[in-house]
mmCIF file of C-alpha atoms and ligand atoms in Angstrom:
data_model
loop_
_atom_site.group_PDB
_atom_site.id
_atom_site.type_symbol
_atom_site.label_atom_id
_atom_site.label_comp_id
_atom_site.label_asym_id
_atom_site.label_seq_id
_atom_site.Cartn_x
_atom_site.Cartn_y
_atom_site.Cartn_z
ATOM 1 C CA MET A 1 -117.969 49.185 86.421
ATOM 2 C CA GLU A 2 -118.181 52.695 88.015
ATOM 3 C CA LEU A 3 -120.182 55.062 85.975
ATOM 4 C CA THR A 4 -120.430 58.939 85.918
ATOM 5 C CA GLU A 5 -122.646 61.349 83.972
ATOM 6 C CA ALA A 6 -121.563 63.290 80.912
ATOM 7 C CA THR A 7 -123.478 65.788 78.766
ATOM 8 C CA GLU A 8 -122.923 66.609 75.048
ATOM 9 C CA GLY A 9 -125.243 68.495 72.762
ATOM 10 C CA GLY A 10 -127.903 68.533 75.267
ATOM 11 C CA THR A 11 -127.854 64.748 75.890
ATOM 12 C CA THR A 12 -126.934 63.508 79.238
ATOM 13 C CA PHE A 13 -125.511 59.893 79.425
ATOM 14 C CA LEU A 14 -123.545 57.450 81.544
ATOM 15 C CA VAL A 15 -119.890 56.819 80.820
ATOM 16 C CA PRO A 16 -117.431 54.515 82.776
ATOM 17 C CA VAL A 17 -115.125 56.460 85.161
ATOM 18 C CA GLN A 18 -111.658 56.687 83.533
ATOM 19 C CA ASP A 19 -108.263 56.718 85.137
ATOM 20 C CA ASP A 20 -106.971 60.286 84.377
ATOM 21 C CA THR A 21 -103.495 59.366 85.395
ATOM 22 C CA GLN A 22 -103.147 57.139 82.343
ATOM 23 C CA GLN A 23 -101.493 58.528 79.175
ATOM 24 C CA PHE A 24 -104.764 57.839 77.309
ATOM 25 C CA PRO A 25 -107.585 57.813 79.787
ATOM 26 C CA PRO A 26 -110.316 56.505 77.359
ATOM 27 C CA GLY A 27 -108.180 53.341 77.090
ATOM 28 C CA SER A 28 -108.429 52.690 80.829
ATOM 29 C CA ALA A 29 -112.190 52.053 81.008
ATOM 30 C CA PRO A 30 -114.009 48.872 79.793
ATOM 31 C CA ILE A 31 -116.273 50.925 77.381
ATOM 32 C CA PHE A 32 -114.768 53.561 75.193
ATOM 33 C CA PHE A 33 -115.541 57.255 75.397
ATOM 34 C CA ASN A 34 -113.285 60.036 74.272
ATOM 35 C CA PRO A 35 -114.447 63.535 75.225
ATOM 36 C CA ARG A 36 -111.883 64.969 72.634
ATOM 37 C CA MET A 37 -113.900 63.516 69.823
ATOM 38 C CA LYS A 38 -116.703 65.886 70.660
ATOM 39 C CA LEU A 39 -116.011 68.009 67.610
ATOM 40 C CA ASN A 40 -116.063 64.923 65.426
ATOM 41 C CA ARG A 41 -119.388 64.152 66.826
ATOM 42 C CA ASP A 42 -120.678 67.731 66.691
ATOM 43 C CA ALA A 43 -119.760 67.993 62.960
ATOM 44 C CA THR A 44 -121.600 64.853 62.100
ATOM 45 C CA VAL A 45 -124.764 65.841 64.007
ATOM 46 C CA LEU A 46 -124.713 69.240 62.286
ATOM 47 C CA LEU A 47 -124.301 67.611 58.863
ATOM 48 C CA LEU A 48 -127.042 65.009 59.486
ATOM 49 C CA SER A 49 -129.462 67.747 60.454
ATOM 50 C CA ILE A 50 -129.078 68.994 56.906
ATOM 51 C CA LEU A 51 -128.907 65.748 55.011
ATOM 52 C CA GLN A 52 -131.865 64.251 56.919
ATOM 53 C CA PRO A 53 -131.363 60.604 55.957
ATOM 54 C CA SER A 54 -134.388 58.320 56.489
ATOM 55 C CA ASP A 55 -132.515 56.322 59.146
ATOM 56 C CA TYR A 56 -129.012 56.209 60.626
ATOM 57 C CA LEU A 57 -126.825 53.359 62.046
ATOM 58 C CA ASP A 58 -124.203 54.096 64.736
ATOM 59 C CA ALA A 59 -122.549 50.799 63.956
ATOM 60 C CA MET A 60 -119.925 51.039 66.760
ATOM 61 C CA GLY A 61 -121.787 52.610 69.544
ATOM 62 C CA ALA A 62 -119.665 52.074 72.690
ATOM 63 C CA THR A 63 -121.564 54.329 75.096
ATOM 64 C CA GLY A 64 -124.053 55.060 72.374
ATOM 65 C CA ILE A 65 -123.587 58.871 72.616
ATOM 66 C CA ARG A 66 -123.197 59.341 68.876
ATOM 67 C CA GLY A 67 -126.405 57.633 67.918
ATOM 68 C CA LEU A 68 -128.224 59.188 70.856
ATOM 69 C CA ARG A 69 -127.146 62.677 69.779
ATOM 70 C CA VAL A 70 -128.315 62.089 66.175
ATOM 71 C CA ALA A 71 -131.709 60.938 67.407
ATOM 72 C CA ASN A 72 -132.080 63.732 69.952
ATOM 73 C CA GLU A 73 -130.717 66.538 67.876
ATOM 74 C CA CYS A 74 -131.637 65.620 64.262
ATOM 75 C CA GLY A 75 -135.018 63.783 64.917
ATOM 76 C CA ILE A 76 -133.802 60.867 62.624
ATOM 77 C CA PRO A 77 -134.781 57.230 63.400
ATOM 78 C CA VAL A 78 -131.609 55.690 64.753
ATOM 79 C CA THR A 79 -130.081 52.153 65.458
ATOM 80 C CA ILE A 80 -127.095 51.804 67.659
ATOM 81 C CA SER A 81 -125.104 48.497 67.567
ATOM 82 C CA ASP A 82 -121.886 47.179 68.967
ATOM 83 C CA ARG A 83 -120.561 43.639 69.226
ATOM 84 C CA ASP A 84 -119.562 44.012 72.818
ATOM 85 C CA PRO A 85 -122.224 42.786 75.265
ATOM 86 C CA VAL A 86 -121.022 45.115 77.985
ATOM 87 C CA ALA A 87 -121.258 48.128 75.704
ATOM 88 C CA ILE A 88 -124.760 46.963 74.765
ATOM 89 C CA GLU A 89 -125.839 46.955 78.380
ATOM 90 C CA LEU A 90 -124.672 50.528 78.753
ATOM 91 C CA ILE A 91 -126.160 51.657 75.492
ATOM 92 C CA THR A 92 -129.509 50.128 76.410
ATOM 93 C CA ARG A 93 -129.315 51.994 79.823
ATOM 94 C CA ASN A 94 -128.423 55.306 78.198
ATOM 95 C CA VAL A 95 -131.297 54.998 75.699
ATOM 96 C CA GLN A 96 -133.846 54.112 78.462
ATOM 97 C CA ARG A 97 -132.609 57.049 80.533
ATOM 98 C CA SER A 98 -132.918 59.457 77.639
ATOM 99 C CA GLY A 99 -136.461 58.472 76.883
ATOM 100 C CA ILE A 100 -135.614 58.788 73.121
ATOM 101 C CA PRO A 101 -136.870 55.781 70.980
ATOM 102 C CA VAL A 102 -133.625 54.106 69.525
ATOM 103 C CA THR A 103 -133.181 50.465 68.270
ATOM 104 C CA VAL A 104 -130.199 48.809 70.034
ATOM 105 C CA ILE A 105 -128.590 45.619 68.453
ATOM 106 C CA GLN A 106 -125.712 43.502 69.607
ATOM 107 C CA ARG A 107 -123.997 42.421 66.449
ATOM 108 C CA ASP A 108 -120.713 42.466 64.664
ATOM 109 C CA VAL A 109 -120.887 45.240 62.023
ATOM 110 C CA ASN A 110 -119.832 43.075 59.177
ATOM 111 C CA ALA A 111 -122.521 40.519 59.922
ATOM 112 C CA LEU A 112 -125.204 43.242 60.529
ATOM 113 C CA LEU A 113 -124.538 45.085 57.305
ATOM 114 C CA SER A 114 -124.496 41.901 55.199
ATOM 115 C CA GLU A 115 -128.133 41.430 56.112
ATOM 116 C CA GLN A 116 -129.536 44.909 56.711
ATOM 117 C CA SER A 117 -129.027 48.281 54.983
ATOM 118 C CA PHE A 118 -129.514 51.872 56.277
ATOM 119 C CA ASP A 119 -129.788 55.337 54.551
ATOM 120 C CA ALA A 120 -126.722 56.489 56.553
ATOM 121 C CA VAL A 121 -124.001 54.316 58.151
ATOM 122 C CA ASP A 122 -121.331 55.504 60.665
ATOM 123 C CA LEU A 123 -118.145 53.471 61.135
ATOM 124 C CA ASP A 124 -116.187 54.662 64.179
ATOM 125 C CA PRO A 125 -113.913 51.908 65.088
ATOM 126 C CA PHE A 126 -110.562 51.645 67.219
ATOM 127 C CA GLY A 127 -107.714 52.489 64.782
ATOM 128 C CA THR A 128 -108.390 51.366 61.196
ATOM 129 C CA PRO A 129 -111.749 51.060 59.570
ATOM 130 C CA ALA A 130 -110.259 48.896 56.785
ATOM 131 C CA PRO A 131 -111.893 45.608 57.713
ATOM 132 C CA PHE A 132 -115.401 47.289 57.880
ATOM 133 C CA VAL A 133 -115.364 49.373 54.697
ATOM 134 C CA ASP A 134 -116.713 46.480 52.401
ATOM 135 C CA ALA A 135 -119.693 45.860 54.719
ATOM 136 C CA GLY A 136 -120.164 49.585 55.203
ATOM 137 C CA VAL A 137 -120.569 50.109 51.387
ATOM 138 C CA LYS A 138 -122.872 47.159 51.043
ATOM 139 C CA GLY A 139 -125.071 48.285 53.940
ATOM 140 C CA THR A 140 -125.319 51.900 53.042
ATOM 141 C CA ARG A 141 -128.054 53.266 50.839
ATOM 142 C CA ARG A 142 -126.799 56.874 50.640
ATOM 143 C CA PHE A 143 -124.382 58.287 53.286
ATOM 144 C CA LEU A 144 -121.278 56.568 54.631
ATOM 145 C CA PHE A 145 -119.325 58.200 57.386
ATOM 146 C CA VAL A 146 -115.919 56.758 58.403
ATOM 147 C CA THR A 147 -113.407 57.644 61.268
ATOM 148 C CA ALA A 148 -109.752 56.362 61.145
ATOM 149 C CA THR A 149 -107.406 56.930 64.095
ATOM 150 C CA ASP A 150 -104.592 54.823 62.690
ATOM 151 C CA THR A 151 -102.826 58.001 61.446
ATOM 152 C CA ALA A 152 -99.348 56.568 61.650
ATOM 153 C CA PRO A 153 -100.003 53.775 58.961
ATOM 154 C CA LEU A 154 -102.131 56.169 56.901
ATOM 155 C CA CYS A 155 -99.605 58.977 56.821
ATOM 156 C CA GLY A 156 -96.495 56.844 56.042
ATOM 157 C CA ALA A 157 -94.930 56.765 59.548
ATOM 158 C CA HIS A 158 -95.751 53.020 59.774
ATOM 159 C CA LEU A 159 -95.208 52.189 56.056
ATOM 160 C CA LYS A 160 -95.773 48.395 55.960
ATOM 161 C CA ALA A 161 -98.960 48.653 58.056
ATOM 162 C CA GLY A 162 -100.272 51.290 55.712
ATOM 163 C CA ILE A 163 -99.545 49.188 52.611
ATOM 164 C CA ARG A 164 -101.227 46.089 54.160
ATOM 165 C CA ARG A 165 -104.402 47.952 55.255
ATOM 166 C CA TYR A 166 -104.958 50.249 52.385
ATOM 167 C CA SER A 167 -103.261 48.595 49.395
ATOM 168 C CA ALA A 168 -101.418 51.901 48.863
ATOM 169 C CA VAL A 169 -98.084 53.398 49.425
ATOM 170 C CA PRO A 170 -98.093 56.367 51.747
ATOM 171 C CA MET A 171 -95.211 58.765 52.371
ATOM 172 C CA ASN A 172 -94.176 60.777 55.269
ATOM 173 C CA THR A 173 -94.106 64.159 53.637
ATOM 174 C CA GLU A 174 -94.616 67.683 54.980
ATOM 175 C CA TYR A 175 -98.323 67.141 53.958
ATOM 176 C CA HIS A 176 -98.585 63.697 55.524
ATOM 177 C CA SER A 177 -101.898 64.455 57.305
ATOM 178 C CA GLU A 178 -103.461 65.117 53.820
ATOM 179 C CA VAL A 179 -101.775 61.961 52.334
ATOM 180 C CA GLY A 180 -103.437 59.993 55.132
ATOM 181 C CA LEU A 181 -106.900 61.400 54.341
ATOM 182 C CA ARG A 182 -106.512 60.867 50.598
ATOM 183 C CA ILE A 183 -105.074 57.218 51.049
ATOM 184 C CA LEU A 184 -108.228 56.395 53.164
ATOM 185 C CA LEU A 185 -110.621 58.075 50.722
ATOM 186 C CA GLY A 186 -108.877 56.357 47.722
ATOM 187 C CA PHE A 187 -109.323 52.966 49.483
ATOM 188 C CA VAL A 188 -112.992 53.560 50.217
ATOM 189 C CA VAL A 189 -113.538 54.634 46.534
ATOM 190 C CA ARG A 190 -111.890 51.424 45.278
ATOM 191 C CA GLN A 191 -114.031 49.335 47.567
ATOM 192 C CA THR A 192 -117.121 51.195 46.468
ATOM 193 C CA ALA A 193 -116.440 50.985 42.676
ATOM 194 C CA ARG A 194 -116.463 47.205 42.834
ATOM 195 C CA TYR A 195 -120.200 47.469 43.354
ATOM 196 C CA ASP A 196 -120.678 49.786 40.394
ATOM 197 C CA ARG A 197 -121.152 52.766 42.700
ATOM 198 C CA GLY A 198 -119.379 56.136 42.931
ATOM 199 C CA VAL A 199 -118.550 58.424 45.813
ATOM 200 C CA GLU A 200 -119.118 62.140 46.330
ATOM 201 C CA PRO A 201 -117.030 63.583 49.214
ATOM 202 C CA ILE A 202 -119.269 65.890 51.315
ATOM 203 C CA PHE A 203 -116.962 66.919 54.180
ATOM 204 C CA CYS A 204 -113.673 65.175 54.638
ATOM 205 C CA TYR A 205 -111.073 66.408 57.083
ATOM 206 C CA ALA A 206 -108.105 65.537 59.259
ATOM 207 C CA ARG A 207 -107.663 66.831 62.774
ATOM 208 C CA GLU A 208 -105.439 65.917 65.849
ATOM 209 C CA HIS A 209 -105.227 62.158 65.822
ATOM 210 C CA PHE A 210 -107.938 61.277 63.346
ATOM 211 C CA VAL A 211 -109.269 61.421 59.833
ATOM 212 C CA ARG A 212 -113.020 61.630 59.243
ATOM 213 C CA LEU A 213 -114.964 61.039 55.882
ATOM 214 C CA HIS A 214 -118.566 62.100 55.246
ATOM 215 C CA LEU A 215 -119.549 60.574 51.852
ATOM 216 C CA ARG A 216 -122.440 60.346 49.646
ATOM 217 C CA LEU A 217 -122.509 57.037 47.720
ATOM 218 C CA LEU A 218 -123.920 57.169 44.212
ATOM 219 C CA ARG A 219 -125.391 54.421 41.969
ATOM 220 C CA GLY A 220 -124.311 53.270 38.485
ATOM 221 C CA THR A 221 -121.295 52.378 36.467
ATOM 222 C CA LYS A 222 -120.909 55.978 35.138
ATOM 223 C CA ALA A 223 -120.731 57.396 38.660
ATOM 224 C CA ALA A 224 -118.233 54.600 39.590
ATOM 225 C CA ASP A 225 -116.059 55.239 36.557
ATOM 226 C CA ASP A 226 -116.189 59.169 37.085
ATOM 227 C CA THR A 227 -115.184 58.637 40.750
ATOM 228 C CA LEU A 228 -112.295 56.222 39.941
ATOM 229 C CA ARG A 229 -110.911 58.781 37.412
ATOM 230 C CA GLN A 230 -110.280 61.099 40.392
ATOM 231 C CA THR A 231 -107.872 58.584 41.997
ATOM 232 C CA GLY A 232 -104.225 58.264 41.031
ATOM 233 C CA TYR A 233 -100.846 59.177 42.389
ATOM 234 C CA ILE A 234 -98.845 62.230 43.688
ATOM 235 C CA HIS A 235 -95.273 61.917 42.533
ATOM 236 C CA GLN A 236 -92.998 63.570 45.129
ATOM 237 C CA CYS A 237 -89.342 64.478 44.907
ATOM 238 C CA ARG A 238 -87.310 63.374 47.865
ATOM 239 C CA LYS A 239 -84.847 66.165 47.516
ATOM 240 C CA CYS A 240 -86.894 69.205 46.853
ATOM 241 C CA PRO A 241 -90.556 70.253 47.410
ATOM 242 C CA TYR A 242 -91.584 69.470 43.798
ATOM 243 C CA ARG A 243 -94.523 67.292 43.230
ATOM 244 C CA GLU A 244 -96.945 66.477 40.280
ATOM 245 C CA GLN A 245 -100.070 64.377 39.994
ATOM 246 C CA GLU A 246 -101.057 61.465 37.758
ATOM 247 C CA PRO A 247 -104.533 60.161 37.543
ATOM 248 C CA GLY A 248 -105.136 56.461 36.860
ATOM 249 C CA ILE A 249 -104.568 52.951 38.245
ATOM 250 C CA LEU A 250 -100.916 52.653 37.049
ATOM 251 C CA SER A 251 -98.043 54.970 37.932
ATOM 252 C CA SER A 252 -95.347 55.777 35.503
ATOM 253 C CA SER A 253 -91.638 56.480 36.357
ATOM 254 C CA ARG A 254 -90.975 60.311 36.505
ATOM 255 C CA THR A 255 -87.976 62.582 37.165
ATOM 256 C CA CYS A 256 -87.987 65.894 39.047
ATOM 257 C CA PRO A 257 -87.663 68.788 36.606
ATOM 258 C CA HIS A 258 -85.891 70.837 39.259
ATOM 259 C CA CYS A 259 -83.203 68.537 40.516
ATOM 260 C CA GLY A 260 -83.177 65.479 38.327
ATOM 261 C CA GLU A 261 -84.053 63.129 41.246
ATOM 262 C CA LEU A 262 -86.454 60.130 40.512
ATOM 263 C CA LEU A 263 -89.862 61.118 41.875
ATOM 264 C CA GLN A 264 -91.475 58.711 44.355
ATOM 265 C CA PRO A 265 -95.160 57.813 43.789
ATOM 266 C CA ILE A 266 -97.610 58.173 46.720
ATOM 267 C CA GLY A 267 -100.795 56.245 46.192
ATOM 268 C CA PRO A 268 -103.065 55.208 44.736
ATOM 269 C CA LEU A 269 -104.930 57.981 46.485
ATOM 270 C CA TRP A 270 -107.874 60.359 45.987
ATOM 271 C CA LEU A 271 -106.945 63.310 43.954
ATOM 272 C CA GLY A 272 -110.313 65.215 43.801
ATOM 273 C CA ASP A 273 -112.046 67.712 45.861
ATOM 274 C CA LEU A 274 -112.777 66.773 49.647
ATOM 275 C CA HIS A 275 -115.862 68.824 50.193
ATOM 276 C CA ASN A 276 -119.320 69.836 48.815
ATOM 277 C CA ARG A 277 -118.979 73.530 49.420
ATOM 278 C CA ALA A 278 -122.668 74.335 49.267
ATOM 279 C CA ILE A 279 -123.242 71.851 52.100
ATOM 280 C CA LEU A 280 -120.444 73.335 54.142
ATOM 281 C CA ALA A 281 -122.136 76.743 53.683
ATOM 282 C CA GLU A 282 -125.449 75.282 54.941
ATOM 283 C CA MET A 283 -123.552 73.801 57.915
ATOM 284 C CA GLN A 284 -122.153 77.200 58.777
ATOM 285 C CA ALA A 285 -125.558 78.908 58.419
ATOM 286 C CA ARG A 286 -127.102 76.349 60.788
ATOM 287 C CA ILE A 287 -124.420 76.199 63.417
ATOM 288 C CA GLY A 288 -125.731 79.324 65.294
ATOM 289 C CA THR A 289 -129.094 77.762 65.930
ATOM 290 C CA MET A 290 -127.514 74.409 66.942
ATOM 291 C CA LYS A 291 -124.814 75.855 69.165
ATOM 292 C CA PRO A 292 -122.645 72.800 69.703
ATOM 293 C CA GLY A 293 -120.039 73.100 72.447
ATOM 294 C CA SER A 294 -117.179 73.008 69.868
ATOM 295 C CA GLU A 295 -118.801 75.879 67.865
ATOM 296 C CA LYS A 296 -115.737 78.105 67.671
ATOM 297 C CA ALA A 297 -113.409 75.229 66.486
ATOM 298 C CA LEU A 298 -116.007 73.971 64.083
ATOM 299 C CA VAL A 299 -116.707 77.339 62.522
ATOM 300 C CA LYS A 300 -112.956 77.781 62.072
ATOM 301 C CA LEU A 301 -112.713 74.324 60.432
ATOM 302 C CA LEU A 302 -115.541 74.935 58.056
ATOM 303 C CA ASP A 303 -114.201 78.293 57.138
ATOM 304 C CA CYS A 304 -110.895 76.714 56.321
ATOM 305 C CA CYS A 305 -112.400 73.820 54.413
ATOM 306 C CA ARG A 306 -114.686 76.139 52.290
ATOM 307 C CA GLU A 307 -111.579 78.289 51.411
ATOM 308 C CA GLU A 308 -109.012 75.708 50.665
ATOM 309 C CA LEU A 309 -108.344 75.085 46.917
ATOM 310 C CA PRO A 310 -109.272 71.582 45.639
ATOM 311 C CA VAL A 311 -105.481 70.782 45.009
ATOM 312 C CA PRO A 312 -103.970 67.694 46.395
ATOM 313 C CA GLY A 313 -101.075 68.369 48.695
ATOM 314 C CA PHE A 314 -99.901 71.597 50.277
ATOM 315 C CA TYR A 315 -96.509 73.409 50.996
ATOM 316 C CA ASP A 316 -95.484 74.145 54.441
ATOM 317 C CA TYR A 317 -94.131 77.645 53.865
ATOM 318 C CA HIS A 318 -92.105 77.525 57.114
ATOM 319 C CA VAL A 319 -90.198 74.429 55.733
ATOM 320 C CA LEU A 320 -89.781 76.351 52.506
ATOM 321 C CA ALA A 321 -88.449 79.447 54.317
ATOM 322 C CA LYS A 322 -85.915 77.342 56.134
ATOM 323 C CA ARG A 323 -84.891 75.673 52.983
ATOM 324 C CA LEU A 324 -84.372 79.224 51.390
ATOM 325 C CA GLY A 325 -82.523 80.566 54.408
ATOM 326 C CA CYS A 326 -85.080 83.400 55.086
ATOM 327 C CA SER A 327 -87.448 84.209 57.832
ATOM 328 C CA PRO A 328 -91.092 83.391 57.065
ATOM 329 C CA PRO A 329 -93.489 86.341 56.407
ATOM 330 C CA GLU A 330 -97.144 86.190 57.396
ATOM 331 C CA ILE A 331 -99.141 83.552 55.534
ATOM 332 C CA THR A 332 -101.415 86.252 54.137
ATOM 333 C CA VAL A 333 -98.370 88.033 52.558
ATOM 334 C CA VAL A 334 -97.261 84.774 50.906
ATOM 335 C CA LEU A 335 -100.769 84.124 49.567
ATOM 336 C CA SER A 336 -101.198 87.583 48.071
ATOM 337 C CA ARG A 337 -97.743 87.476 46.525
ATOM 338 C CA ILE A 338 -98.654 84.144 44.788
ATOM 339 C CA THR A 339 -102.040 85.553 43.615
ATOM 340 C CA ALA A 340 -100.513 88.713 42.388
ATOM 341 C CA GLU A 341 -98.563 86.545 39.941
ATOM 342 C CA GLY A 342 -101.778 85.211 38.548
ATOM 343 C CA TYR A 343 -102.059 81.858 40.417
ATOM 344 C CA PRO A 344 -104.892 81.042 42.981
ATOM 345 C CA ALA A 345 -103.578 80.221 46.413
ATOM 346 C CA SER A 346 -105.227 79.434 49.731
ATOM 347 C CA ARG A 347 -104.773 78.311 53.251
ATOM 348 C CA THR A 348 -105.605 74.704 54.205
ATOM 349 C CA HIS A 349 -107.340 73.121 57.268
ATOM 350 C CA PHE A 350 -104.550 70.578 57.389
ATOM 351 C CA SER A 351 -101.938 72.989 58.787
ATOM 352 C CA GLY A 352 -101.730 76.516 59.905
ATOM 353 C CA TYR A 353 -98.517 76.790 57.809
ATOM 354 C CA GLY A 354 -99.966 75.131 54.854
ATOM 355 C CA ILE A 355 -100.356 76.696 51.398
ATOM 356 C CA LYS A 356 -102.389 75.192 48.551
ATOM 357 C CA THR A 357 -101.540 76.381 45.068
ATOM 358 C CA GLU A 358 -100.736 75.127 41.588
ATOM 359 C CA ALA A 359 -98.184 77.886 40.999
ATOM 360 C CA PRO A 360 -94.771 76.841 39.884
ATOM 361 C CA LEU A 361 -92.128 76.324 42.512
ATOM 362 C CA SER A 362 -90.285 79.354 41.416
ATOM 363 C CA VAL A 363 -93.287 81.622 42.045
ATOM 364 C CA ILE A 364 -93.725 80.081 45.467
ATOM 365 C CA PHE A 365 -90.068 80.469 46.405
ATOM 366 C CA ASP A 366 -90.160 84.123 45.400
ATOM 367 C CA ALA A 367 -93.330 84.604 47.446
ATOM 368 C CA VAL A 368 -91.753 83.210 50.465
ATOM 369 C CA ARG A 369 -88.439 85.115 50.009
ATOM 370 C CA GLY A 370 -90.174 88.382 49.039
ATOM 371 C CA HIS A 371 -87.942 88.856 45.982
ATOM 372 C CA PRO A 372 -86.887 86.923 42.974
ATOM 373 C CA GLN A 373 -83.826 84.688 43.162
ATOM 374 C CA GLU A 374 -80.507 86.650 42.342
HETATM 375 C C1 SAM B 1 -113.979 53.969 69.189
HETATM 376 S S1 SAM B 1 -115.316 53.070 69.903
HETATM 377 C C2 SAM B 1 -116.730 53.916 69.390
HETATM 378 C C3 SAM B 1 -116.938 55.285 69.921
HETATM 379 C C4 SAM B 1 -118.239 55.905 69.800
HETATM 380 N N1 SAM B 1 -118.783 55.826 68.409
HETATM 381 C C5 SAM B 1 -118.189 57.376 70.211
HETATM 382 O O1 SAM B 1 -118.449 58.300 69.458
HETATM 383 O O2 SAM B 1 -118.025 57.578 71.386
HETATM 384 C C6 SAM B 1 -115.387 51.598 68.969
HETATM 385 C C7 SAM B 1 -116.420 50.617 69.266
HETATM 386 O O3 SAM B 1 -116.500 49.675 68.283
HETATM 387 C C8 SAM B 1 -116.912 48.373 68.782
HETATM 388 N N2 SAM B 1 -116.367 47.253 67.903
HETATM 389 C C9 SAM B 1 -115.183 46.957 67.548
HETATM 390 N N3 SAM B 1 -115.177 45.988 66.495
HETATM 391 C C10 SAM B 1 -116.461 45.805 66.240
HETATM 392 C C11 SAM B 1 -117.177 44.991 65.266
HETATM 393 N N4 SAM B 1 -116.427 44.208 64.388
HETATM 394 N N5 SAM B 1 -118.476 45.119 65.110
HETATM 395 C C12 SAM B 1 -119.242 45.952 66.035
HETATM 396 N N6 SAM B 1 -118.614 46.676 66.950
HETATM 397 C C13 SAM B 1 -117.266 46.657 66.953
HETATM 398 C C14 SAM B 1 -116.130 48.262 70.156
HETATM 399 O O4 SAM B 1 -116.784 47.280 71.043
HETATM 400 C C15 SAM B 1 -116.158 49.822 70.555
HETATM 401 O O5 SAM B 1 -117.214 49.935 71.482
HETATM 402 ZN ZN1 ZN B 2 -86.506 67.777 43.048
#
């Protein structure tokens, strides 16, 4: 295997040479490394430098860069594991070169976490994390982090796969990226509640081809019940942009008050907030001293996440403008017109054209059109 040096967050490490002529170069090498996930790693390192867990498991190490960076940049005791013996060889070599004391274990994540627990656990698999979440919950004392790159099943583009993996029905709506994140979070919450534990989302976001959850796990039946109460359904009209939410395990049959169409339930999914805004503020305050390479993009993401209203689902106002037959104004204009009517409204990190608000559709339509309907 031909290796080359790469550097991230001040850590230099070896990665297999990739075939850049391939459509997805990371898939061409025997051990996985995707430089485009740098922001994902930067965000986690930044967050861990604040949370300071007593230890951290990078359960799917590949080259080991994630765990190495946490050890190097956060000063937290780190274990890196992977089930692949070739990956373990490279991780061991990278750990030795770095001179940072890190424990390396070759083990299947489900086996490891049924025997050993860690204060913080990071699941970063290929595609879906669904087969690892149960072990992840059992082996996590406080912080569970999860990446999913199977956005097509999560967002409703591959409906049957989404239903099989997450025991939930997604839907390919204009806010499908948010549906994907909330389906995954709802799934993790249901898996966690079985152990009489609750979940507090700290920083959960969707970007490009992945969804990322940073969660605090809570103890006790009350925490579990309070968390479960924040799951339920979004009922979406298939003919118009109308939607409404319904908390709970069961979904009822509902009709669109605008066009009389039967509403389609999406879920069960997470309906609650996606972030702990005080921690996001701390991350922003700290980012200047940490100076990760993706600083600009990360600041923008954190800004957007802090600002966005905790409302499930957003409206794509360009889609609305097309529907209304008008040209879309600036997003700031639409937002201020909605707030002038007495309804909070915000942008969202999910989409540059996304608007979050609980205003009635008539108010949103008027804000996009710039005048009331004649
Ligand atoms: C997407 S890569 C991890 C990338 C890495 N965390 C990073 O940030 O660069 C997924 C890794 O999970 C490992 N893996 C897959 N299934 C596993 C399992 N059941 N137990 C442990 N490791 C597993 C693979 O060998 C692979 O190295
Ligand atoms: Zn309708």
